[in-house]
Structure formats: structure tokens, C-alpha cells
CSV table of C-alpha atoms and ligand atoms in Angstrom, one decimal:
chain,number,residue,atom,x,y,z
A,1,MET,CA,41.6,35.5,111.8
A,2,THR,CA,38.9,33.7,114.8
A,3,GLU,CA,36.7,33.0,112.2
A,4,ASN,CA,39.4,30.9,110.1
A,5,ILE,CA,39.8,29.5,113.4
A,6,HIS,CA,36.8,28.3,113.5
A,7,ILE,CA,36.1,26.7,110.3
A,8,GLU,CA,39.0,25.0,109.8
A,9,ASN,CA,38.5,23.6,113.4
A,10,SER,CA,35.1,22.3,113.1
A,11,ASN,CA,35.5,20.9,110.1
A,12,TRP,CA,38.0,19.0,112.1
A,13,ARG,CA,34.7,17.9,114.3
A,14,LEU,CA,34.0,14.4,113.3
A,15,ARG,CA,30.2,14.1,111.6
A,16,LYS,CA,28.2,10.9,111.8
A,17,GLY,CA,27.2,9.9,108.7
A,18,GLN,CA,24.4,7.8,106.9
A,19,ILE,CA,24.9,5.6,103.7
A,20,ILE,CA,21.3,6.6,102.1
A,21,ALA,CA,22.0,4.6,99.2
A,22,ALA,CA,25.2,2.4,97.2
A,23,ARG,CA,25.5,0.9,94.6
A,24,GLN,CA,28.5,-1.9,93.6
A,25,MET,CA,29.9,0.6,89.8
A,26,THR,CA,32.0,-1.7,88.1
A,27,ALA,CA,34.2,-4.5,89.7
A,28,THR,CA,36.2,-1.7,91.6
A,29,GLU,CA,34.7,1.4,92.0
A,30,LYS,CA,32.0,1.7,94.3
A,31,TRP,CA,29.5,4.5,94.5
A,32,PHE,CA,27.8,6.0,98.7
A,33,ASP,CA,25.1,8.6,98.9
A,34,ILE,CA,25.3,9.8,102.8
A,35,LYS,CA,23.2,11.7,105.0
A,36,LEU,CA,24.7,13.2,107.3
A,37,GLU,CA,23.2,13.6,110.9
A,38,ASP,CA,23.9,16.9,111.1
A,39,GLY,CA,22.8,18.8,108.3
A,40,ASP,CA,24.8,19.4,105.0
A,41,LEU,CA,28.5,19.0,104.1
A,42,ASP,CA,29.2,22.7,102.7
A,43,HIS,CA,31.8,21.5,100.1
A,44,GLU,CA,33.4,23.1,97.4
A,45,PRO,CA,33.7,20.7,93.5
A,46,GLY,CA,37.1,19.4,94.1
A,47,GLN,CA,36.9,19.4,97.9
A,48,PHE,CA,37.9,15.6,99.9
A,49,VAL,CA,36.4,14.2,103.1
A,50,GLN,CA,38.2,12.3,105.7
A,51,VAL,CA,36.1,9.3,105.7
A,52,GLU,CA,36.4,7.6,109.4
A,53,LEU,CA,35.8,4.3,109.5
A,54,TYR,CA,36.1,2.9,113.4
A,55,GLY,CA,38.1,1.1,114.0
A,56,VAL,CA,39.9,0.6,110.8
A,57,GLY,CA,41.3,3.9,110.0
A,58,GLU,CA,41.0,6.8,108.3
A,59,ALA,CA,41.0,7.8,104.3
A,60,PRO,CA,40.4,11.3,101.6
A,61,ILE,CA,38.1,11.1,99.6
A,62,SER,CA,36.8,13.2,97.0
A,63,VAL,CA,33.0,13.8,96.9
A,64,CYS,CA,31.7,13.6,93.3
A,65,SER,CA,28.3,15.1,93.6
A,66,SER,CA,27.7,18.6,93.6
A,67,PRO,CA,27.3,21.5,95.4
A,68,THR,CA,23.8,22.1,94.5
A,69,LYS,CA,23.1,18.2,95.5
A,70,ARG,CA,21.8,19.4,98.8
A,71,GLY,CA,20.6,17.1,101.7
A,72,SER,CA,22.9,14.3,100.8
A,73,PHE,CA,26.8,13.9,99.4
A,74,GLU,CA,28.3,11.0,96.7
A,75,LEU,CA,31.7,9.1,97.2
A,76,THR,CA,33.1,6.7,94.4
A,77,VAL,CA,35.2,4.5,96.1
A,78,ARG,CA,38.5,2.1,95.1
A,79,ALA,CA,39.0,-1.0,96.7
A,80,ALA,CA,42.2,-0.6,97.1
A,81,GLY,CA,43.6,-1.5,100.3
A,82,ARG,CA,42.6,-1.9,104.2
A,83,LEU,CA,39.6,0.9,105.3
A,84,THR,CA,38.2,1.1,101.4
A,85,LYS,CA,37.7,-3.0,101.2
A,86,HIS,CA,35.9,-2.5,104.4
A,87,MET,CA,33.0,0.2,103.4
A,88,HIS,CA,32.7,-2.2,100.2
A,89,SER,CA,30.5,-4.3,102.6
A,90,LEU,CA,28.6,-1.4,103.7
A,91,GLY,CA,25.9,-0.4,102.5
A,92,LYS,CA,22.1,1.8,102.9
A,93,GLY,CA,21.6,2.0,106.5
A,94,ASP,CA,24.8,1.8,107.3
A,95,TRP,CA,26.7,5.1,109.7
A,96,LEU,CA,30.5,6.3,109.4
A,97,GLY,CA,32.5,8.7,110.6
A,98,ILE,CA,33.2,11.9,108.3
A,99,ARG,CA,35.4,14.8,109.0
A,100,GLY,CA,36.0,17.9,106.6
A,101,PRO,CA,35.2,18.7,103.5
A,102,PHE,CA,39.5,19.5,103.2
A,103,GLY,CA,41.6,21.0,100.7
A,104,LYS,CA,41.7,23.3,97.9
A,105,PRO,CA,38.9,23.5,95.7
A,106,PHE,CA,38.6,24.0,91.9
A,107,PRO,CA,38.2,28.1,91.5
A,108,VAL,CA,35.2,28.2,90.1
A,109,LYS,CA,35.5,31.9,90.2
A,110,LEU,CA,38.3,32.7,88.0
A,111,MET,CA,36.4,29.7,85.4
A,112,THR,CA,33.5,31.7,85.8
A,113,GLY,CA,32.4,33.2,82.2
A,114,ASN,CA,35.1,31.2,80.5
A,115,ASP,CA,35.3,27.9,78.2
A,116,LEU,CA,36.0,24.7,80.0
A,117,LEU,CA,38.0,21.7,78.5
A,118,PHE,CA,37.5,18.0,81.1
A,119,VAL,CA,39.8,15.7,80.8
A,120,ALA,CA,38.9,12.2,82.8
A,121,GLY,CA,41.0,9.6,83.5
A,122,GLY,CA,39.5,6.2,85.2
A,123,LEU,CA,38.7,7.2,88.4
A,124,GLY,CA,39.6,10.8,88.2
A,125,ILE,CA,35.4,11.5,86.8
A,126,ALA,CA,34.9,11.3,90.1
A,127,PRO,CA,36.8,14.9,91.5
A,128,LEU,CA,35.8,16.5,88.8
A,129,ARG,CA,31.7,15.6,88.6
A,130,SER,CA,31.7,17.7,91.1
A,131,LEU,CA,32.8,20.8,88.9
A,132,ILE,CA,31.2,19.1,86.2
A,133,ASN,CA,27.3,18.6,87.1
A,134,TYR,CA,28.3,22.4,89.1
A,135,VAL,CA,29.0,23.5,85.4
A,136,MET,CA,25.7,22.2,84.2
A,137,ASP,CA,23.2,23.4,86.5
A,138,ASN,CA,24.4,26.4,86.3
A,139,ARG,CA,25.2,26.7,82.2
A,140,ARG,CA,24.6,29.9,81.0
A,141,GLU,CA,27.7,31.1,83.5
A,142,PHE,CA,30.7,28.8,81.4
A,143,GLY,CA,30.7,29.2,77.6
A,144,LYS,CA,32.0,26.2,75.8
A,145,VAL,CA,32.3,23.3,77.7
A,146,ASP,CA,34.2,20.5,76.8
A,147,ILE,CA,34.2,16.3,78.5
A,148,LEU,CA,37.4,14.5,77.5
A,149,LEU,CA,36.9,10.8,79.4
A,150,GLY,CA,38.9,7.8,78.7
A,151,CYS,CA,38.6,4.4,80.6
A,152,LYS,CA,41.2,1.3,80.3
A,153,THR,CA,37.7,-0.7,78.8
A,154,PRO,CA,34.2,-0.2,78.2
A,155,THR,CA,33.5,-1.7,81.8
A,156,ASP,CA,35.8,0.0,83.6
A,157,MET,CA,33.7,3.6,82.7
A,158,LEU,CA,31.5,4.8,85.6
A,159,PHE,CA,28.6,7.1,85.4
A,160,GLY,CA,27.3,5.6,82.5
A,161,ASP,CA,23.8,6.7,82.6
A,162,GLU,CA,25.2,10.1,83.7
A,163,ILE,CA,27.7,10.3,80.5
A,164,LYS,CA,24.2,9.7,78.0
A,165,ALA,CA,22.2,12.4,79.1
A,166,TRP,CA,26.1,14.5,78.4
A,167,GLN,CA,26.3,12.9,75.1
A,168,LYS,CA,22.5,14.4,74.6
A,169,ARG,CA,22.9,18.1,75.8
A,170,LEU,CA,23.6,20.4,72.3
A,171,ASP,CA,25.7,23.0,75.3
A,172,VAL,CA,28.2,20.2,75.2
A,173,ASN,CA,30.8,18.3,73.8
A,174,PHE,CA,31.5,14.6,74.9
A,175,SER,CA,34.3,12.4,73.9
A,176,CYS,CA,35.3,8.8,75.3
A,177,THR,CA,37.5,6.2,74.0
A,178,VAL,CA,39.3,3.8,75.9
A,179,ASP,CA,42.5,1.8,75.6
A,180,ARG,CA,41.5,-1.5,75.2
A,181,THR,CA,37.5,-2.3,73.5
A,182,ALA,CA,34.8,-5.1,73.7
A,183,PRO,CA,32.8,-6.5,71.5
A,184,ASP,CA,29.8,-4.3,71.7
A,185,TRP,CA,31.8,-0.9,71.8
A,186,LYS,CA,31.6,1.4,69.1
A,187,GLY,CA,33.3,4.4,70.4
A,188,ASN,CA,37.0,5.6,70.2
A,189,VAL,CA,39.7,3.1,71.2
A,190,GLY,CA,43.4,4.6,72.1
A,191,LEU,CA,45.1,6.8,74.8
A,192,ILE,CA,42.8,9.5,76.0
A,193,THR,CA,45.1,12.4,74.6
A,194,SER,CA,44.6,10.9,71.2
A,195,LEU,CA,41.3,13.3,71.9
A,196,ILE,CA,42.8,16.1,72.8
A,197,PRO,CA,43.9,17.5,68.9
A,198,GLY,CA,40.1,17.2,68.0
A,199,VAL,CA,38.8,19.2,70.2
A,200,THR,CA,39.1,23.2,69.5
A,201,ILE,CA,40.5,25.6,71.8
A,202,ASN,CA,40.4,29.7,72.2
A,203,PRO,CA,43.9,29.5,74.2
A,204,GLU,CA,42.7,33.3,76.1
A,205,LYS,CA,39.4,31.8,77.4
A,206,THR,CA,39.6,28.1,78.3
A,207,PHE,CA,41.0,26.6,81.5
A,208,GLY,CA,42.1,22.7,81.1
A,209,VAL,CA,41.4,21.1,84.3
A,210,VAL,CA,42.3,16.9,84.4
A,211,VAL,CA,41.8,15.1,86.7
A,212,GLY,CA,43.6,10.4,86.5
A,213,PRO,CA,46.2,8.7,86.8
A,214,PRO,CA,49.6,9.9,87.6
A,215,ILE,CA,50.9,8.4,84.2
A,216,MET,CA,48.6,10.5,82.3
A,217,TYR,CA,49.7,13.8,84.0
A,218,LYS,CA,52.2,14.6,81.5
A,219,PHE,CA,51.1,13.6,78.5
A,220,VAL,CA,47.9,15.6,78.8
A,221,ILE,CA,50.2,18.5,79.8
A,222,ALA,CA,52.1,18.0,76.8
A,223,GLU,CA,49.0,18.1,75.3
A,224,LEU,CA,46.9,21.4,75.9
A,225,LEU,CA,50.2,23.2,76.0
A,226,LYS,CA,51.2,22.2,71.8
A,227,LYS,CA,47.1,23.8,72.2
A,228,ASN,CA,48.7,27.2,73.5
A,229,LEU,CA,46.6,26.6,76.8
A,230,PRO,CA,48.5,29.2,79.2
A,231,GLU,CA,49.8,27.4,82.6
A,232,ARG,CA,48.0,29.1,85.1
A,233,GLN,CA,44.7,27.8,82.9
A,234,ILE,CA,45.6,23.9,83.4
A,235,ILE,CA,44.7,22.7,87.1
A,236,LEU,CA,45.4,20.2,88.0
A,237,SER,CA,43.8,17.1,91.0
A,238,LEU,CA,46.4,15.6,92.4
A,239,GLU,CA,46.8,12.4,95.1
A,240,ARG,CA,49.1,11.6,97.4
A,241,HIS,CA,49.4,9.9,100.4
A,242,MET,CA,47.7,11.2,103.6
A,243,LYS,CA,48.1,10.9,106.8
A,244,CYS,CA,47.3,13.5,109.2
A,245,GLY,CA,45.2,14.6,106.6
A,246,MET,CA,46.5,19.2,108.1
A,247,GLY,CA,49.5,19.7,107.2
A,248,LYS,CA,51.4,18.6,110.2
A,249,CYS,CA,52.3,14.7,109.1
A,250,GLY,CA,54.3,16.1,105.7
A,251,HIS,CA,53.6,12.2,104.3
A,252,CYS,CA,51.4,14.1,101.1
A,253,GLN,CA,54.3,15.9,100.4
A,254,ILE,CA,55.0,16.9,97.0
A,255,ASP,CA,58.7,16.9,95.8
A,256,HIS,CA,58.4,20.6,95.3
A,257,PRO,CA,61.6,23.5,95.9
A,258,LYS,CA,57.9,24.8,97.2
A,259,ASN,CA,57.4,21.8,99.7
A,260,TYR,CA,53.8,22.2,98.8
A,261,TYR,CA,51.6,19.7,101.2
A,262,CYS,CA,48.8,17.7,99.0
A,263,CYS,CA,45.9,17.7,102.1
A,264,LYS,CA,46.6,21.8,102.1
A,265,ASP,CA,48.2,23.8,99.4
A,266,GLY,CA,45.9,20.9,97.0
A,267,PRO,CA,44.8,19.0,95.6
A,268,THR,CA,44.0,21.1,93.1
A,269,PHE,CA,47.3,23.5,91.5
A,270,THR,CA,47.5,24.7,88.6
A,271,TYR,CA,50.6,23.5,85.9
A,272,GLU,CA,52.2,26.5,86.8
A,273,GLU,CA,52.5,26.0,90.0
A,274,VAL,CA,53.5,22.5,90.2
A,275,LYS,CA,55.4,22.2,87.2
A,276,GLU,CA,58.4,21.9,88.6
A,277,SER,CA,58.0,18.8,90.4
A,278,LYS,CA,59.7,15.4,89.0
A,279,LYS,CA,56.3,13.5,89.3
A,280,LEU,CA,54.5,15.5,86.6
B,301,FAD,C1,42.4,13.8,98.5
B,301,FAD,C2,43.0,12.7,97.8
B,301,FAD,C3,41.1,12.7,97.6
B,301,FAD,C4,40.9,11.0,96.9
B,301,FAD,N1,39.3,10.1,96.1
B,301,FAD,C5,39.7,9.3,96.3
B,301,FAD,C6,38.2,8.5,95.7
B,301,FAD,O1,37.3,9.5,95.5
B,301,FAD,N2,38.3,7.4,95.7
B,301,FAD,C7,38.8,6.9,95.9
B,301,FAD,O2,38.8,5.1,95.4
B,301,FAD,N3,40.3,6.7,96.0
B,301,FAD,C8,40.1,8.4,96.3
B,301,FAD,N4,41.8,8.7,97.3
B,301,FAD,C9,42.4,7.3,96.6
B,301,FAD,C10,42.4,6.4,98.8
B,301,FAD,O3,42.6,7.6,100.2
B,301,FAD,C11,43.4,6.1,98.6
B,301,FAD,O4,43.2,4.9,97.8
B,301,FAD,C12,43.3,5.3,100.3
B,301,FAD,O5,45.2,5.0,100.4
B,301,FAD,C13,42.4,4.6,100.5
B,301,FAD,O6,42.9,3.3,101.3
B,301,FAD,P1,42.8,2.3,102.3
B,301,FAD,O7,42.6,2.2,103.9
B,301,FAD,O8,41.7,1.3,101.8
B,301,FAD,O9,43.9,1.6,102.1
B,301,FAD,P2,45.5,1.3,102.0
B,301,FAD,O10,45.9,0.2,103.0
B,301,FAD,O11,46.5,3.2,102.7
B,301,FAD,O12,46.4,0.6,100.8
B,301,FAD,C14,46.1,1.6,99.5
B,301,FAD,C15,47.0,1.4,98.1
B,301,FAD,O13,48.0,2.6,99.1
B,301,FAD,C16,49.1,2.1,99.2
B,301,FAD,N5,50.0,2.3,100.2
B,301,FAD,C17,49.5,3.2,101.3
B,301,FAD,N6,50.2,3.7,102.2
B,301,FAD,C18,51.2,4.1,101.0
B,301,FAD,C19,52.4,4.9,101.1
B,301,FAD,N7,52.2,5.9,102.5
B,301,FAD,N8,52.6,5.0,99.9
B,301,FAD,C20,52.9,4.0,98.8
B,301,FAD,N9,52.3,3.5,98.9
B,301,FAD,C21,51.6,3.3,100.0
B,301,FAD,C22,48.8,-0.1,99.7
B,301,FAD,O14,50.3,-0.7,99.5
B,301,FAD,C23,47.8,-0.5,98.6
B,301,FAD,O15,48.5,-0.2,97.7
B,301,FAD,C24,42.2,9.5,97.4
B,301,FAD,C25,43.4,10.2,97.6
B,301,FAD,C26,43.6,11.5,97.7
B,301,FAD,C27,44.9,11.9,98.0
B,302,FES,S1,49.3,14.2,105.0
B,302,FES,FE1,50.1,15.1,107.0
B,302,FES,S2,50.8,17.0,106.2
B,302,FES,FE2,49.3,15.8,104.2
């Protein structure tokens, strides 16, 4: 108990992080590699940090690098509002405040030894990438791996170079689709749900991990259920507007009889846990 209190408190400590690399990925997303002044972040796949910019505010951002990468950690930030737009003006050498890591990570231990089906829509690839790269670095510990990725247009695709490397791997099945095509696009066109019927799933030993925009969940989950994937083996990462980030203010409450708070009970949940939510 004492140890838990210590861990929680130490995570709330504001730590200084320096941007050691940054790259504009698309018109709206920027990638940052951040080194903490006092050591590693020590996160688990699926966790997030609170980024603090002095005089601007704080926002939760998922860690998009795997914990197997040591020395620094990565964030992908969409310019959505005050803090994230300000972050886009930062670059190599700039400093920011970091609290965390926070939140319930993906259940990696439970997934070990099983097949994995990753379904990422848009910016959902950011939190999922922390898990995908963890699995790539520990590939022998997992069974078959399928990655399905959907984006609005080919120019919205994040981590293009890494995706090319996943496509080349013989131990990974990768499929991608775009909502709207472009002249040089030779891949699939259509919603991400159109890729699911083509995947072979052994429901007894597969975990489906789904991260994307809110509209995506309902339809992807319906396709996974059609494949007889048990509800407890469908893992989601949910996003809600947060204020305190520590289970006190109620801002991130999920409309569910159990009144889950996204910040402390999530952001990862099984479908079984949250299926009664009307917003799924
Ligand atoms: C667990 C978690 C992980 C996340 N990971 C990422 C990530 O990896 N990358 C990323 O780019 N973003 C991520 N987000 C989203 C990010 O935290 C939000 O976009 C955040 O609001 C940005 O802060 P801001 O100050 O830039 O925007 P804000 O100024 O807060 O505004 C952002 C948008 O949200 C609207 N808004 C603000 N407050 C509310 C409210 N209470 N109710 C309804 N709408 C509101 C605003 O009108 C605006 O359109 C994550 C969120 C959560 C909860
Ligand atoms: S953000 Fe305050 S309870 Fe979750």
C-alpha cells in the first residue's frame, strides 16, 4: 500500500523534458522525441502523459513509443486546441513539463502467447504503436499478428516509413485502407471495417485491440463479434475530455452504470467492461 502511494505521488511530480527531435508528419500532426532530465519515463504500452506548457495548460497525450526504447519517449500531437497548437510551435532543444505515466495500460501479460489483431483508425495508430512496437521487439512471445490501418486519405497516414517496414515483415500481416483515394494510391479504398472479413481469426486465442475515432468503435466491434471474438478479448482505448487526470473532477466520466473515469479506470477497457456505454 505504501509502495502504491509512493508510485502514484512520484508520477504526479512535474518532470522536465527536452525535445531532442521533432518532425511535422502531416498538416495537423507533429511527432516529438523527448528526453527527461532525470531518467526514463518507464511507461507501459497504452499509457499517457500529461504535457504541461508553462502559462498555457496541460493535456493528456498517449506515449507512442514502446517501453523497449530507452533513453527517450515519443509523442504524436494533433493541433486541436490551445495547448496542442502551442506544442506545434516547439522544436528541438525546447523544454516542456511532463507528469506521468498515467492510466491502465494494454493487458500485455494476458495477451502474451496469443494472436493479435490491431485495428487503428487515424490518430489511433499513436497509442497502438507503443504496443505494436513492443510486440515487434518481443515477437516470439506472441502468435499471429494482423495490423489493419485506416486513414482518411493517403497523405493522412502517420509513420509511413515504419509502416513500409511492417509490410515487409513475413511474421506480420498488414492491410491498409483509405476513405478517399489519391492519384498515386494503389491500395484499398473503403472504411476500415471492410478489411475485417478478410482476416482469419481463431476466437479462442485472439485479442482484438481497437483504437480510433469514436465513430469507428461501434462498427469495428460489430465486425469482431461476427468473427466470434469474445467480448473480454476486445480491447479498446477510449478518449474523453480530461481536467484533473487523477479521478477527482469527474470530467472524463464514461456514461456507464459503473461511472468509470477514463483517466483512472482506463483509457484501456475490454468491450465487456464498457459495452453498456451509450457512446460506443
Ligand atoms: C487518454 C488520452 C490520450 C490522448 N492522446 C492523444 C495523442 O496521443 N495525441 C493527440 O494529439 N491528442 C491526444 N489526446 C487528445 C488531447 O488530449 C486533446 O486534443 C486535448 O484537448 C488537447 O488540448 P488542447 O489544449 O490543445 O485543446 P483544447 O483547447 O482542450 O480543445 C481541443 C478541442 O476539444 C474541444 N473541447 C475542449 N474541452 C472540451 C470539453 N470539456 N468538452 C467537449 N469539447 C471540448 C475544443 O473545443 C476543441 O475543439 C488524448 C486524450 C486522452 C484523454
Ligand atoms: S480527468 Fe478528472 S476525473 Fe478524470
